[in-house]
Amino acid sequence: MGDGLLLNIQNLWRKRESIIVTWLVSYSAVLFVPIVISLVIYAQASHALKSEIHRANDSLLKQMRYTIDNQIDLMKRLNMEMTWSPNLQHLMYSSMPAQEVPYTAYQLVNEFRLFKTSYASIDEFYVVSRRDGSVYRSGNIRDLKSAFYTIHQTGALTFEQWKSEVLNGTSNSFIVLPHAN
């Protein structure tokens, strides 16, 4: 059977004018040319799509890096302004008379309000005094416990963990902590 088929194909090849060969070649061309063109178009489209995805991802990564870098720069500038605040320096590092403390604390809280306006993208900032356990925020002064429950009651941190973090941490630094909105 295999020899008969081979003989028939050879016989058809010799008779190229045969209608079957003409039909076979024309339909093969009609079938394979669109398939080859489709494969080329698919490969080009796939390459273009991959390069566009990579370009978009690179752009998003650069934008995120820029945003995070700007936020860190803002925090550093705020930290610098707070550190060099005369009211804060006076409250934290001088031994002022007890009757001056409330007025200086009031001035510091007002100064923090200005900082809150100037640095609107920073959600929350405060200063903890180790001396008396006061927490100075923009708008109010609280003791440690009420400040924790006002700011950080998210369940991510216990009062003791937070207290240890803020009282035993390094001075003049900022710490990213979870807080309630």
Short mmCIF file of C-alpha atoms in Angstrom, two decimals:
data_model
loop_
_atom_site.label_atom_id
_atom_site.label_comp_id
_atom_site.label_asym_id
_atom_site.label_seq_id
_atom_site.Cartn_x
_atom_site.Cartn_y
_atom_site.Cartn_z
CA MET A 1 0.00 0.00 0.00
CA GLY A 2 2.84 2.44 0.83
CA ASP A 3 4.54 1.77 -2.52
CA GLY A 4 1.28 2.37 -4.40
CA LEU A 5 0.78 5.73 -2.66
CA LEU A 6 4.36 6.79 -3.41
CA LEU A 7 3.87 5.77 -7.01
CA ASN A 8 0.66 7.78 -7.25
CA ILE A 9 2.36 10.91 -5.81
CA GLN A 10 5.26 10.56 -8.24
CA ASN A 11 2.82 10.05 -11.08
CA LEU A 12 0.89 13.19 -10.02
CA TRP A 13 4.12 15.19 -9.78
CA ARG A 14 5.00 14.27 -13.33
CA LYS A 15 1.64 15.40 -14.52
CA ARG A 16 1.80 18.93 -13.10
CA GLU A 17 -1.00 20.05 -15.28
CA SER A 18 -3.25 17.74 -13.32
CA ILE A 19 -6.20 19.49 -11.76
CA ILE A 20 -5.52 17.91 -8.37
CA VAL A 21 -1.99 19.32 -8.17
CA THR A 22 -3.16 22.76 -9.24
CA TRP A 23 -5.97 22.61 -6.70
CA LEU A 24 -3.62 21.36 -3.94
CA VAL A 25 -1.03 24.08 -4.56
CA SER A 26 -3.58 26.90 -4.81
CA TYR A 27 -5.49 25.89 -1.69
CA SER A 28 -2.24 25.35 0.23
CA ALA A 29 -1.15 28.85 -0.70
CA VAL A 30 -4.53 30.24 0.26
CA LEU A 31 -4.33 28.39 3.58
CA PHE A 32 -0.68 28.98 4.55
CA VAL A 33 -0.17 32.60 3.47
CA PRO A 34 -2.77 34.00 5.93
CA ILE A 35 -1.43 31.74 8.66
CA VAL A 36 2.13 32.98 8.13
CA ILE A 37 0.96 36.61 7.98
CA SER A 38 -1.06 36.09 11.18
CA LEU A 39 1.97 34.60 12.94
CA VAL A 40 4.14 37.54 11.94
CA ILE A 41 1.48 40.04 13.06
CA TYR A 42 1.02 38.14 16.35
CA ALA A 43 4.77 38.16 17.04
CA GLN A 44 5.00 41.91 16.32
CA ALA A 45 1.93 42.72 18.42
CA SER A 46 3.19 40.57 21.28
CA HIS A 47 6.56 42.32 21.21
CA ALA A 48 4.92 45.76 21.09
CA LEU A 49 2.57 44.86 23.95
CA LYS A 50 5.41 43.55 26.12
CA SER A 51 7.52 46.65 25.53
CA GLU A 52 4.53 48.90 26.30
CA ILE A 53 3.84 47.00 29.54
CA HIS A 54 7.49 47.31 30.58
CA ARG A 55 7.50 51.00 29.76
CA ALA A 56 4.30 51.58 31.77
CA ASN A 57 5.66 49.58 34.73
CA ASP A 58 8.93 51.52 34.67
CA SER A 59 6.98 54.77 34.60
CA LEU A 60 4.86 53.69 37.59
CA LEU A 61 7.95 52.60 39.53
CA LYS A 62 9.65 55.94 38.86
CA GLN A 63 6.52 57.79 39.94
CA MET A 64 6.28 55.74 43.16
CA ARG A 65 9.97 56.30 43.91
CA TYR A 66 9.54 60.03 43.32
CA THR A 67 6.48 60.15 45.61
CA ILE A 68 8.17 58.19 48.39
CA ASP A 69 11.37 60.23 48.11
CA ASN A 70 9.34 63.46 48.33
CA GLN A 71 7.46 62.18 51.38
CA ILE A 72 10.72 61.25 53.11
CA ASP A 73 12.20 64.65 52.25
CA LEU A 74 9.12 66.33 53.71
CA MET A 75 9.47 64.30 56.91
CA LYS A 76 13.14 65.23 57.16
CA ARG A 77 12.35 68.92 56.67
CA LEU A 78 9.56 68.76 59.24
CA ASN A 79 11.88 66.98 61.65
CA MET A 80 14.50 69.69 61.12
CA GLU A 81 12.00 72.50 61.66
CA MET A 82 10.62 70.85 64.78
CA THR A 83 14.08 70.14 66.15
CA TRP A 84 15.17 73.76 65.77
CA SER A 85 11.92 75.20 67.07
CA PRO A 86 12.78 77.60 69.91
CA ASN A 87 9.63 76.64 71.80
CA LEU A 88 10.45 72.95 71.61
CA GLN A 89 14.09 73.56 72.55
CA HIS A 90 12.95 75.63 75.51
CA LEU A 91 10.41 73.00 76.66
CA MET A 92 12.62 69.97 76.24
CA TYR A 93 16.10 71.10 77.14
CA SER A 94 15.85 73.99 79.57
CA SER A 95 14.84 74.12 83.19
CA MET A 96 12.23 76.85 82.96
CA PRO A 97 9.99 77.89 85.83
CA ALA A 98 6.78 75.85 86.15
CA GLN A 99 4.59 78.87 85.43
CA GLU A 100 6.20 79.33 81.97
CA VAL A 101 5.61 75.74 80.83
CA PRO A 102 1.89 76.05 79.91
CA TYR A 103 2.43 79.19 77.82
CA THR A 104 5.45 77.73 75.99
CA ALA A 105 3.51 74.49 75.41
CA TYR A 106 0.60 76.52 74.03
CA GLN A 107 2.96 78.35 71.65
CA LEU A 108 4.47 75.01 70.56
CA VAL A 109 1.04 73.55 69.81
CA ASN A 110 0.19 76.61 67.72
CA GLU A 111 3.49 76.24 65.90
CA PHE A 112 2.62 72.59 65.22
CA ARG A 113 -0.67 73.77 63.69
CA LEU A 114 1.34 75.81 61.20
CA PHE A 115 3.52 72.78 60.49
CA LYS A 116 0.37 70.67 59.96
CA THR A 117 -0.81 73.20 57.38
CA SER A 118 2.59 73.44 55.69
CA TYR A 119 3.09 69.68 55.61
CA ALA A 120 -0.45 68.57 54.79
CA SER A 121 0.64 65.29 53.23
CA ILE A 122 2.00 64.12 56.59
CA ASP A 123 -0.96 62.67 58.46
CA GLU A 124 0.23 62.87 62.04
CA PHE A 125 3.24 64.05 63.99
CA TYR A 126 3.86 64.67 67.64
CA VAL A 127 6.62 65.11 70.18
CA VAL A 128 6.78 63.08 73.38
CA SER A 129 8.36 64.68 76.42
CA ARG A 130 10.25 62.16 78.54
CA ARG A 131 10.33 64.61 81.40
CA ASP A 132 6.60 64.79 82.13
CA GLY A 133 5.08 62.25 79.71
CA SER A 134 3.26 64.87 77.68
CA VAL A 135 2.51 64.40 74.00
CA TYR A 136 2.54 67.65 71.99
CA ARG A 137 0.44 67.48 68.81
CA SER A 138 -0.97 70.04 66.43
CA GLY A 139 -3.97 71.28 68.32
CA ASN A 140 -3.57 69.72 71.76
CA ILE A 141 -1.41 68.38 74.54
CA ARG A 142 -2.19 64.95 75.93
CA ASP A 143 -0.80 62.53 78.45
CA LEU A 144 0.71 59.31 77.07
CA LYS A 145 -2.32 57.07 77.55
CA SER A 146 -4.94 59.39 76.06
CA ALA A 147 -2.60 60.28 73.16
CA PHE A 148 -2.16 56.59 72.36
CA TYR A 149 -5.90 55.92 72.38
CA THR A 150 -6.56 59.02 70.28
CA ILE A 151 -3.89 58.37 67.66
CA HIS A 152 -2.95 54.68 67.56
CA GLN A 153 -5.97 52.66 68.60
CA THR A 154 -5.78 50.35 65.55
CA GLY A 155 -4.98 47.08 67.29
CA ALA A 156 -1.63 46.87 65.54
CA LEU A 157 0.21 48.13 68.62
CA THR A 158 -0.39 47.87 72.35
CA PHE A 159 0.03 50.83 74.66
CA GLU A 160 3.11 49.28 76.26
CA GLN A 161 4.76 48.63 72.88
CA TRP A 162 4.10 52.19 71.75
CA LYS A 163 5.26 53.66 75.06
CA SER A 164 8.47 51.64 74.91
CA GLU A 165 9.03 52.70 71.29
CA VAL A 166 8.56 56.43 71.85
CA LEU A 167 10.21 56.73 75.25
CA ASN A 168 13.19 54.45 74.60
CA GLY A 169 13.77 55.41 70.96
CA THR A 170 16.43 57.82 69.82
CA SER A 171 15.66 61.48 70.23
CA ASN A 172 15.15 63.81 67.27
CA SER A 173 13.93 61.09 64.95
CA PHE A 174 10.74 60.03 63.30
CA ILE A 175 9.07 56.65 63.52
CA VAL A 176 6.40 55.35 61.18
CA LEU A 177 3.60 53.95 63.33
CA PRO A 178 0.08 52.77 62.47
CA HIS A 179 -2.61 55.24 63.50
CA ALA A 180 -6.38 55.54 63.44
CA ASN A 181 -7.83 57.85 60.79
#
